[in-house]
Amino acid sequence: MADKSFNPFEMAQAQFDSVADMLDLEQGTRDLLRFNQREFHVSIPVRMDDGNVQVFRGFRVQHNDARGPAKGGIRFHPMETIDTVRALAMWMTWKCAVVDIPLGGAKGGVICDPHNLSQREQEGICRGWVRQLSKNLGPLNDVPAPDVMTNPQHMLWMLDEYEAVRGEKLPGFITGKPVGMGGSLGRTEATGYGVIFNVREALKELDIPPADTTASFQGFGNVAQYAIELYTQIWGKVICVSCWDQQDQTSYSFRKSGGIDLEELQGITDRFGGIDKDKAEGLGYEVLPGDAWIEQDVDILIPAALENQITGDNVGKISDKVKIIAEGANGPTAPEADKEIAKRDIFMLPDLLANAGGVTCSYFEQVQCNMNYFWEKDEVIGKLDTQITNAFEAVNEMRKSKDIYARDAAYVIAVGRVAEACRERGWV
Ligand code: NAD
């Protein structure tokens, strides 16, 4: 999925190398963790609606399963590449480790464009992917989930195929299923809420009452909307959000200095997180250029849209008032920008910690499926809060005790835990 000049796997390996140096990891552990443990390439023949057979290429990469079954989503994308899947699998290992859930990291992908495929053709790809990989997947070794352009319906087709191949009911095989079909309550909210559990703890650390703070968001999709819901409940005020405009093929920011009204904005937002700008203007929002979200005079910036959004070019636009950046998106901050943010002493809540609520709740879904007993939503959210708050505390403690940048602290904890599990198993 990457553009040709950018290799995400090389970036993931470079990040790992620098943490390995900090941890002074022995060569064998470095050689193991720099690469993925297993990688599968599959060809999936599908009979198309016009009667012809088209063959789709797919992948599953298991980076490391020393701490438990590998876990990670499957993406459908026309530009999917094996190096993107490799990088994402590695990042999943670190994310599961930093929040201390007993899972490893994996990722999958199929090169296809769902926009140009009928439901029946997509079902064929889902079932074919599972048929090719069923021996290597399962509740006890590798658990897929939805990701870019895959959804609960795709997960159900995959589950159905897996159970048909195995001849038994195994709902813990996959997460992100619809509620009522083995999905967990609270999953929709989990990532956004997890972002705000982190923000709440960071504000406590900085001794700032949430009610005295303002925030600006990039994005107004699943992560941003639930983060705004919880942030507003703890009395924070959001003054700006941004989104992609499909019609104009550009992004816009929407500002209301008195604070946005979440429900009002949701009422004029499509299912892709795009806000109707004429209606927004009618409701008194200032409609500004897409990157205006980053230059607002706020206490908290929450990039929750895409990767590579805070860069060397725009990091200088961040107001002196900003005290916290919480990465709802994966990889929104480029390495050059990171250096500047660290220098300015802004409290960074890095993606592997800030947006780990989603995978934590997926783990809860798997646990509930394996027990065949489902929890109330309050119980799910309560357990999520505990898990994320504990992870925040561990990262914050590491940050302070070693006097290092919070992203490095999160990586040191995550890589350290995985390396330890490999050592304890006698692998290295
Ligand atoms: P989404 O598709 O629901 O929403 C994305 C939002 O970003 C939309 O409002 C869209 O208009 C906006 N957007 C897209 N391009 C933009 C641009 N150039 N400028 C401004 N806004 C833009 O996606 P989501 O599920 O909210 O995920 C957002 C990010 O969080 C992604 O990086 C995703 O990988 C990451 N993430 C999501 C989850 C999850 O559980 N949903 C978990 C972990 C990480």
PDB file of C-alpha atoms in Angstrom, residues 83-322:
ATOM      1  CA  ASP A  83       6.598  -4.933   2.712  1.00  0.00           C
ATOM      2  CA  THR A  84       3.620  -2.997   4.095  1.00  0.00           C
ATOM      3  CA  VAL A  85       2.193  -6.207   5.534  1.00  0.00           C
ATOM      4  CA  ARG A  86       5.609  -7.145   6.995  1.00  0.00           C
ATOM      5  CA  ALA A  87       5.939  -3.753   8.708  1.00  0.00           C
ATOM      6  CA  LEU A  88       2.396  -3.822  10.056  1.00  0.00           C
ATOM      7  CA  ALA A  89       2.914  -7.343  11.435  1.00  0.00           C
ATOM      8  CA  MET A  90       6.015  -6.168  13.320  1.00  0.00           C
ATOM      9  CA  TRP A  91       4.187  -3.115  14.681  1.00  0.00           C
ATOM     10  CA  MET A  92       1.368  -5.390  15.911  1.00  0.00           C
ATOM     11  CA  THR A  93       3.898  -7.379  17.955  1.00  0.00           C
ATOM     12  CA  TRP A  94       5.073  -4.200  19.687  1.00  0.00           C
ATOM     13  CA  LYS A  95       1.515  -2.869  20.192  1.00  0.00           C
ATOM     14  CA  CYS A  96       0.283  -6.082  21.875  1.00  0.00           C
ATOM     15  CA  ALA A  97       3.413  -6.171  24.029  1.00  0.00           C
ATOM     16  CA  VAL A  98       3.213  -2.558  25.224  1.00  0.00           C
ATOM     17  CA  VAL A  99      -0.364  -3.042  26.479  1.00  0.00           C
ATOM     18  CA  ASP A 100       0.694  -6.405  27.898  1.00  0.00           C
ATOM     19  CA  ILE A 101      -1.880  -8.641  26.256  1.00  0.00           C
ATOM     20  CA  PRO A 102      -0.772 -12.245  25.677  1.00  0.00           C
ATOM     21  CA  LEU A 103      -0.605 -12.016  21.899  1.00  0.00           C
ATOM     22  CA  GLY A 104       2.021 -11.725  19.199  1.00  0.00           C
ATOM     23  CA  GLY A 105       1.861  -9.771  15.945  1.00  0.00           C
ATOM     24  CA  ALA A 106       0.597 -10.604  12.448  1.00  0.00           C
ATOM     25  CA  LYS A 107      -0.971  -8.890   9.450  1.00  0.00           C
ATOM     26  CA  GLY A 108      -2.596 -10.023   6.221  1.00  0.00           C
ATOM     27  CA  GLY A 109      -3.555  -8.556   2.904  1.00  0.00           C
ATOM     28  CA  VAL A 110      -5.069  -9.262  -0.475  1.00  0.00           C
ATOM     29  CA  ILE A 111      -4.300  -7.185  -3.567  1.00  0.00           C
ATOM     30  CA  CYS A 112      -7.805  -6.225  -4.696  1.00  0.00           C
ATOM     31  CA  ASP A 113     -10.132  -3.237  -4.854  1.00  0.00           C
ATOM     32  CA  PRO A 114     -13.479  -3.913  -3.150  1.00  0.00           C
ATOM     33  CA  HIS A 115     -14.945  -0.846  -4.931  1.00  0.00           C
ATOM     34  CA  ASN A 116     -14.848  -2.878  -8.161  1.00  0.00           C
ATOM     35  CA  LEU A 117     -15.999  -6.220  -6.759  1.00  0.00           C
ATOM     36  CA  SER A 118     -19.503  -7.520  -6.141  1.00  0.00           C
ATOM     37  CA  GLN A 119     -20.411  -8.872  -2.711  1.00  0.00           C
ATOM     38  CA  ARG A 120     -20.256 -12.409  -4.128  1.00  0.00           C
ATOM     39  CA  GLU A 121     -16.765 -11.829  -5.533  1.00  0.00           C
ATOM     40  CA  GLN A 122     -15.566 -10.400  -2.192  1.00  0.00           C
ATOM     41  CA  GLU A 123     -17.027 -13.420  -0.430  1.00  0.00           C
ATOM     42  CA  GLY A 124     -15.028 -15.626  -2.830  1.00  0.00           C
ATOM     43  CA  ILE A 125     -11.798 -13.814  -1.899  1.00  0.00           C
ATOM     44  CA  CYS A 126     -12.526 -14.124   1.850  1.00  0.00           C
ATOM     45  CA  ARG A 127     -13.300 -17.835   1.625  1.00  0.00           C
ATOM     46  CA  GLY A 128     -10.342 -18.488  -0.702  1.00  0.00           C
ATOM     47  CA  TRP A 129      -7.892 -16.665   1.597  1.00  0.00           C
ATOM     48  CA  VAL A 130      -9.034 -18.783   4.557  1.00  0.00           C
ATOM     49  CA  ARG A 131      -8.959 -22.052   2.567  1.00  0.00           C
ATOM     50  CA  GLN A 132      -5.353 -21.384   1.555  1.00  0.00           C
ATOM     51  CA  LEU A 133      -4.254 -20.457   5.061  1.00  0.00           C
ATOM     52  CA  SER A 134      -6.508 -22.468   7.388  1.00  0.00           C
ATOM     53  CA  LYS A 135      -3.675 -24.749   8.564  1.00  0.00           C
ATOM     54  CA  ASN A 136      -1.697 -21.715   9.702  1.00  0.00           C
ATOM     55  CA  LEU A 137      -4.491 -19.746  11.369  1.00  0.00           C
ATOM     56  CA  GLY A 138      -6.656 -20.449  14.425  1.00  0.00           C
ATOM     57  CA  PRO A 139      -7.674 -19.266  17.900  1.00  0.00           C
ATOM     58  CA  LEU A 140      -4.510 -20.753  19.365  1.00  0.00           C
ATOM     59  CA  ASN A 141      -1.972 -19.647  16.763  1.00  0.00           C
ATOM     60  CA  ASP A 142      -3.078 -16.673  14.625  1.00  0.00           C
ATOM     61  CA  VAL A 143      -6.262 -14.597  14.921  1.00  0.00           C
ATOM     62  CA  PRO A 144      -7.196 -12.198  12.047  1.00  0.00           C
ATOM     63  CA  ALA A 145      -9.386  -9.070  12.309  1.00  0.00           C
ATOM     64  CA  PRO A 146     -10.733  -6.322  10.020  1.00  0.00           C
ATOM     65  CA  ASP A 147      -8.487  -3.574   8.694  1.00  0.00           C
ATOM     66  CA  VAL A 148      -8.477  -1.243   5.685  1.00  0.00           C
ATOM     67  CA  MET A 149     -11.511  -1.999   3.462  1.00  0.00           C
ATOM     68  CA  THR A 150     -12.544  -5.144   5.349  1.00  0.00           C
ATOM     69  CA  ASN A 151     -15.499  -5.206   7.720  1.00  0.00           C
ATOM     70  CA  PRO A 152     -17.560  -7.463  10.032  1.00  0.00           C
ATOM     71  CA  GLN A 153     -19.275  -9.135   7.052  1.00  0.00           C
ATOM     72  CA  HIS A 154     -15.884 -10.193   5.632  1.00  0.00           C
ATOM     73  CA  MET A 155     -14.955 -11.564   9.074  1.00  0.00           C
ATOM     74  CA  LEU A 156     -18.144 -13.664   9.184  1.00  0.00           C
ATOM     75  CA  TRP A 157     -17.499 -15.176   5.740  1.00  0.00           C
ATOM     76  CA  MET A 158     -13.956 -16.007   6.859  1.00  0.00           C
ATOM     77  CA  LEU A 159     -15.199 -17.547  10.101  1.00  0.00           C
ATOM     78  CA  ASP A 160     -17.827 -19.574   8.256  1.00  0.00           C
ATOM     79  CA  GLU A 161     -15.208 -20.946   5.857  1.00  0.00           C
ATOM     80  CA  TYR A 162     -12.777 -21.740   8.667  1.00  0.00           C
ATOM     81  CA  GLU A 163     -15.435 -23.610  10.650  1.00  0.00           C
ATOM     82  CA  ALA A 164     -16.489 -25.521   7.519  1.00  0.00           C
ATOM     83  CA  VAL A 165     -12.875 -26.582   6.842  1.00  0.00           C
ATOM     84  CA  ARG A 166     -12.288 -27.544  10.482  1.00  0.00           C
ATOM     85  CA  GLY A 167     -15.701 -29.141  11.043  1.00  0.00           C
ATOM     86  CA  GLU A 168     -16.261 -27.427  14.391  1.00  0.00           C
ATOM     87  CA  LYS A 169     -17.455 -24.099  15.821  1.00  0.00           C
ATOM     88  CA  LEU A 170     -14.438 -21.909  16.584  1.00  0.00           C
ATOM     89  CA  PRO A 171     -15.671 -18.295  16.966  1.00  0.00           C
ATOM     90  CA  GLY A 172     -12.367 -17.258  18.593  1.00  0.00           C
ATOM     91  CA  PHE A 173     -10.738 -17.756  15.168  1.00  0.00           C
ATOM     92  CA  ILE A 174     -11.362 -14.149  14.143  1.00  0.00           C
ATOM     93  CA  THR A 175     -12.368 -10.837  15.777  1.00  0.00           C
ATOM     94  CA  GLY A 176     -14.321  -7.814  14.580  1.00  0.00           C
ATOM     95  CA  LYS A 177     -17.459  -9.911  14.094  1.00  0.00           C
ATOM     96  CA  PRO A 178     -20.881  -8.283  14.385  1.00  0.00           C
ATOM     97  CA  VAL A 179     -22.307  -8.093  17.925  1.00  0.00           C
ATOM     98  CA  GLY A 180     -24.714 -11.036  18.248  1.00  0.00           C
ATOM     99  CA  MET A 181     -22.465 -13.174  16.026  1.00  0.00           C
ATOM    100  CA  GLY A 182     -19.569 -13.340  18.469  1.00  0.00           C
ATOM    101  CA  GLY A 183     -18.533  -9.669  18.374  1.00  0.00           C
ATOM    102  CA  SER A 184     -17.793  -7.781  21.594  1.00  0.00           C
ATOM    103  CA  LEU A 185     -19.782  -4.852  22.895  1.00  0.00           C
ATOM    104  CA  GLY A 186     -17.546  -1.803  23.163  1.00  0.00           C
ATOM    105  CA  ARG A 187     -15.338  -2.674  20.157  1.00  0.00           C
ATOM    106  CA  THR A 188     -16.630   0.269  18.105  1.00  0.00           C
ATOM    107  CA  GLU A 189     -15.752   2.718  20.870  1.00  0.00           C
ATOM    108  CA  ALA A 190     -12.540   1.002  22.019  1.00  0.00           C
ATOM    109  CA  THR A 191      -9.866   2.753  19.955  1.00  0.00           C
ATOM    110  CA  GLY A 192     -11.191   6.286  20.478  1.00  0.00           C
ATOM    111  CA  TYR A 193     -11.806   5.689  24.187  1.00  0.00           C
ATOM    112  CA  GLY A 194      -8.298   4.233  24.532  1.00  0.00           C
ATOM    113  CA  VAL A 195      -6.856   7.453  23.067  1.00  0.00           C
ATOM    114  CA  ILE A 196      -8.661   9.486  25.733  1.00  0.00           C
ATOM    115  CA  PHE A 197      -7.756   7.158  28.629  1.00  0.00           C
ATOM    116  CA  ASN A 198      -4.170   8.012  27.669  1.00  0.00           C
ATOM    117  CA  VAL A 199      -4.886  11.738  27.358  1.00  0.00           C
ATOM    118  CA  ARG A 200      -6.634  11.723  30.764  1.00  0.00           C
ATOM    119  CA  GLU A 201      -3.588  10.095  32.396  1.00  0.00           C
ATOM    120  CA  ALA A 202      -1.148  12.446  30.656  1.00  0.00           C
ATOM    121  CA  LEU A 203      -3.165  15.451  31.884  1.00  0.00           C
ATOM    122  CA  LYS A 204      -3.028  14.030  35.424  1.00  0.00           C
ATOM    123  CA  GLU A 205       0.743  13.721  35.070  1.00  0.00           C
ATOM    124  CA  LEU A 206       0.958  17.349  33.892  1.00  0.00           C
ATOM    125  CA  ASP A 207      -1.436  18.403  36.653  1.00  0.00           C
ATOM    126  CA  ILE A 208      -3.911  20.017  34.231  1.00  0.00           C
ATOM    127  CA  PRO A 209      -7.668  19.562  34.788  1.00  0.00           C
ATOM    128  CA  PRO A 210      -9.313  18.252  31.563  1.00  0.00           C
ATOM    129  CA  ALA A 211     -12.003  20.930  31.882  1.00  0.00           C
ATOM    130  CA  ASP A 212      -9.316  23.588  31.322  1.00  0.00           C
ATOM    131  CA  THR A 213      -8.193  22.053  28.015  1.00  0.00           C
ATOM    132  CA  THR A 214      -9.024  22.313  24.336  1.00  0.00           C
ATOM    133  CA  ALA A 215      -8.218  19.913  21.489  1.00  0.00           C
ATOM    134  CA  SER A 216      -7.966  19.800  17.712  1.00  0.00           C
ATOM    135  CA  PHE A 217      -8.398  16.602  15.676  1.00  0.00           C
ATOM    136  CA  GLN A 218      -7.307  15.463  12.254  1.00  0.00           C
ATOM    137  CA  GLY A 219     -10.028  13.106  11.020  1.00  0.00           C
ATOM    138  CA  PHE A 220     -13.660  12.617  11.976  1.00  0.00           C
ATOM    139  CA  GLY A 221     -14.049   8.844  11.563  1.00  0.00           C
ATOM    140  CA  ASN A 222     -14.439   5.997  14.023  1.00  0.00           C
ATOM    141  CA  VAL A 223     -11.390   6.818  16.162  1.00  0.00           C
ATOM    142  CA  ALA A 224     -11.940  10.589  16.275  1.00  0.00           C
ATOM    143  CA  GLN A 225     -15.694  10.486  16.928  1.00  0.00           C
ATOM    144  CA  TYR A 226     -15.441   8.159  19.948  1.00  0.00           C
ATOM    145  CA  ALA A 227     -12.385   9.994  21.254  1.00  0.00           C
ATOM    146  CA  ILE A 228     -14.373  13.254  21.061  1.00  0.00           C
ATOM    147  CA  GLU A 229     -17.326  11.586  22.829  1.00  0.00           C
ATOM    148  CA  LEU A 230     -15.218  10.571  25.835  1.00  0.00           C
ATOM    149  CA  TYR A 231     -13.071  13.721  25.880  1.00  0.00           C
ATOM    150  CA  THR A 232     -16.256  15.819  26.000  1.00  0.00           C
ATOM    151  CA  GLN A 233     -17.582  13.634  28.832  1.00  0.00           C
ATOM    152  CA  ILE A 234     -14.494  14.490  30.909  1.00  0.00           C
ATOM    153  CA  TRP A 235     -15.243  18.173  30.118  1.00  0.00           C
ATOM    154  CA  GLY A 236     -12.627  18.857  27.459  1.00  0.00           C
ATOM    155  CA  LYS A 237     -13.567  21.158  24.569  1.00  0.00           C
ATOM    156  CA  VAL A 238     -12.868  20.287  20.912  1.00  0.00           C
ATOM    157  CA  ILE A 239     -12.570  23.392  18.775  1.00  0.00           C
ATOM    158  CA  CYS A 240     -11.467  21.943  15.436  1.00  0.00           C
ATOM    159  CA  VAL A 241     -11.779  18.728  13.393  1.00  0.00           C
ATOM    160  CA  SER A 242     -10.759  17.968   9.832  1.00  0.00           C
ATOM    161  CA  CYS A 243     -11.776  15.423   7.223  1.00  0.00           C
ATOM    162  CA  TRP A 244     -11.303  14.363   3.605  1.00  0.00           C
ATOM    163  CA  ASP A 245     -13.788  15.702   1.065  1.00  0.00           C
ATOM    164  CA  GLN A 246     -14.407  13.003  -1.530  1.00  0.00           C
ATOM    165  CA  GLN A 247     -16.071  15.361  -4.002  1.00  0.00           C
ATOM    166  CA  ASP A 248     -13.383  18.070  -3.933  1.00  0.00           C
ATOM    167  CA  GLN A 249     -10.542  15.543  -3.475  1.00  0.00           C
ATOM    168  CA  THR A 250      -9.013  17.635  -0.710  1.00  0.00           C
ATOM    169  CA  SER A 251      -9.290  18.011   3.047  1.00  0.00           C
ATOM    170  CA  TYR A 252     -10.947  20.753   5.124  1.00  0.00           C
ATOM    171  CA  SER A 253     -10.847  21.775   8.771  1.00  0.00           C
ATOM    172  CA  PHE A 254     -14.001  22.828  10.637  1.00  0.00           C
ATOM    173  CA  ARG A 255     -13.596  25.247  13.537  1.00  0.00           C
ATOM    174  CA  LYS A 256     -15.957  26.569  16.170  1.00  0.00           C
ATOM    175  CA  SER A 257     -14.069  28.454  18.852  1.00  0.00           C
ATOM    176  CA  GLY A 258     -16.866  27.915  21.405  1.00  0.00           C
ATOM    177  CA  GLY A 259     -16.487  24.153  20.903  1.00  0.00           C
ATOM    178  CA  ILE A 260     -17.935  21.759  18.330  1.00  0.00           C
ATOM    179  CA  ASP A 261     -21.161  19.879  19.002  1.00  0.00           C
ATOM    180  CA  LEU A 262     -20.424  16.194  18.345  1.00  0.00           C
ATOM    181  CA  GLU A 263     -23.990  15.097  17.640  1.00  0.00           C
ATOM    182  CA  GLU A 264     -24.654  18.083  15.408  1.00  0.00           C
ATOM    183  CA  LEU A 265     -21.547  17.321  13.322  1.00  0.00           C
ATOM    184  CA  GLN A 266     -22.330  13.601  13.213  1.00  0.00           C
ATOM    185  CA  GLY A 267     -25.712  14.547  11.763  1.00  0.00           C
ATOM    186  CA  ILE A 268     -23.992  16.045   8.686  1.00  0.00           C
ATOM    187  CA  THR A 269     -21.241  13.411   8.316  1.00  0.00           C
ATOM    188  CA  ASP A 270     -21.273  10.465   5.887  1.00  0.00           C
ATOM    189  CA  ARG A 271     -20.255   6.917   6.791  1.00  0.00           C
ATOM    190  CA  PHE A 272     -16.680   7.549   5.589  1.00  0.00           C
ATOM    191  CA  GLY A 273     -16.220  10.406   8.090  1.00  0.00           C
ATOM    192  CA  GLY A 274     -16.711  13.184   5.500  1.00  0.00           C
ATOM    193  CA  ILE A 275     -18.479  16.344   6.748  1.00  0.00           C
ATOM    194  CA  ASP A 276     -20.879  18.289   4.471  1.00  0.00           C
ATOM    195  CA  LYS A 277     -19.179  21.701   4.309  1.00  0.00           C
ATOM    196  CA  ASP A 278     -22.198  23.734   3.191  1.00  0.00           C
ATOM    197  CA  LYS A 279     -24.284  22.406   6.055  1.00  0.00           C
ATOM    198  CA  ALA A 280     -21.355  22.980   8.450  1.00  0.00           C
ATOM    199  CA  GLU A 281     -21.145  26.620   7.351  1.00  0.00           C
ATOM    200  CA  GLY A 282     -24.891  26.907   7.912  1.00  0.00           C
ATOM    201  CA  LEU A 283     -24.353  25.667  11.475  1.00  0.00           C
ATOM    202  CA  GLY A 284     -21.761  28.369  12.153  1.00  0.00           C
ATOM    203  CA  TYR A 285     -18.536  26.441  11.564  1.00  0.00           C
ATOM    204  CA  GLU A 286     -15.602  28.190   9.919  1.00  0.00           C
ATOM    205  CA  VAL A 287     -14.478  26.027   7.000  1.00  0.00           C
ATOM    206  CA  LEU A 288     -10.679  26.276   6.723  1.00  0.00           C
ATOM    207  CA  PRO A 289      -7.951  24.575   4.660  1.00  0.00           C
ATOM    208  CA  GLY A 290      -7.254  20.940   5.519  1.00  0.00           C
ATOM    209  CA  ASP A 291      -4.061  21.523   7.483  1.00  0.00           C
ATOM    210  CA  ALA A 292      -5.554  24.250   9.735  1.00  0.00           C
ATOM    211  CA  TRP A 293      -6.191  21.596  12.418  1.00  0.00           C
ATOM    212  CA  ILE A 294      -2.457  21.469  13.210  1.00  0.00           C
ATOM    213  CA  GLU A 295      -1.975  25.205  13.829  1.00  0.00           C
ATOM    214  CA  GLN A 296      -4.762  25.726  16.359  1.00  0.00           C
ATOM    215  CA  ASP A 297      -4.007  27.284  19.757  1.00  0.00           C
ATOM    216  CA  VAL A 298      -5.024  24.209  21.711  1.00  0.00           C
ATOM    217  CA  ASP A 299      -3.574  22.070  24.510  1.00  0.00           C
ATOM    218  CA  ILE A 300      -3.989  18.737  22.733  1.00  0.00           C
ATOM    219  CA  LEU A 301      -3.505  17.660  19.116  1.00  0.00           C
ATOM    220  CA  ILE A 302      -4.993  14.324  18.047  1.00  0.00           C
ATOM    221  CA  PRO A 303      -4.050  13.128  14.548  1.00  0.00           C
ATOM    222  CA  ALA A 304      -6.641  10.404  13.871  1.00  0.00           C
ATOM    223  CA  ALA A 305      -6.723  10.093  10.085  1.00  0.00           C
ATOM    224  CA  LEU A 306      -3.627   8.878   8.255  1.00  0.00           C
ATOM    225  CA  GLU A 307       0.079   8.134   8.447  1.00  0.00           C
ATOM    226  CA  ASN A 308       2.797  10.751   7.791  1.00  0.00           C
ATOM    227  CA  GLN A 309       0.748  13.883   8.620  1.00  0.00           C
ATOM    228  CA  ILE A 310       3.030  15.743  11.049  1.00  0.00           C
ATOM    229  CA  THR A 311       6.202  16.205   9.053  1.00  0.00           C
ATOM    230  CA  GLY A 312       9.389  18.233   8.999  1.00  0.00           C
ATOM    231  CA  ASP A 313       7.505  20.758   6.822  1.00  0.00           C
ATOM    232  CA  ASN A 314       4.560  21.465   9.129  1.00  0.00           C
ATOM    233  CA  VAL A 315       5.841  20.638  12.632  1.00  0.00           C
ATOM    234  CA  GLY A 316       6.839  24.313  13.042  1.00  0.00           C
ATOM    235  CA  LYS A 317       3.157  25.287  12.745  1.00  0.00           C
ATOM    236  CA  ILE A 318       2.297  23.571  16.039  1.00  0.00           C
ATOM    237  CA  SER A 319       1.319  26.246  18.563  1.00  0.00           C
ATOM    238  CA  ASP A 320       3.460  26.864  21.674  1.00  0.00           C
ATOM    239  CA  LYS A 321       0.319  26.157  23.688  1.00  0.00           C
ATOM    240  CA  VAL A 322       0.253  22.450  22.692  1.00  0.00           C
TER     241      VAL A 322
END
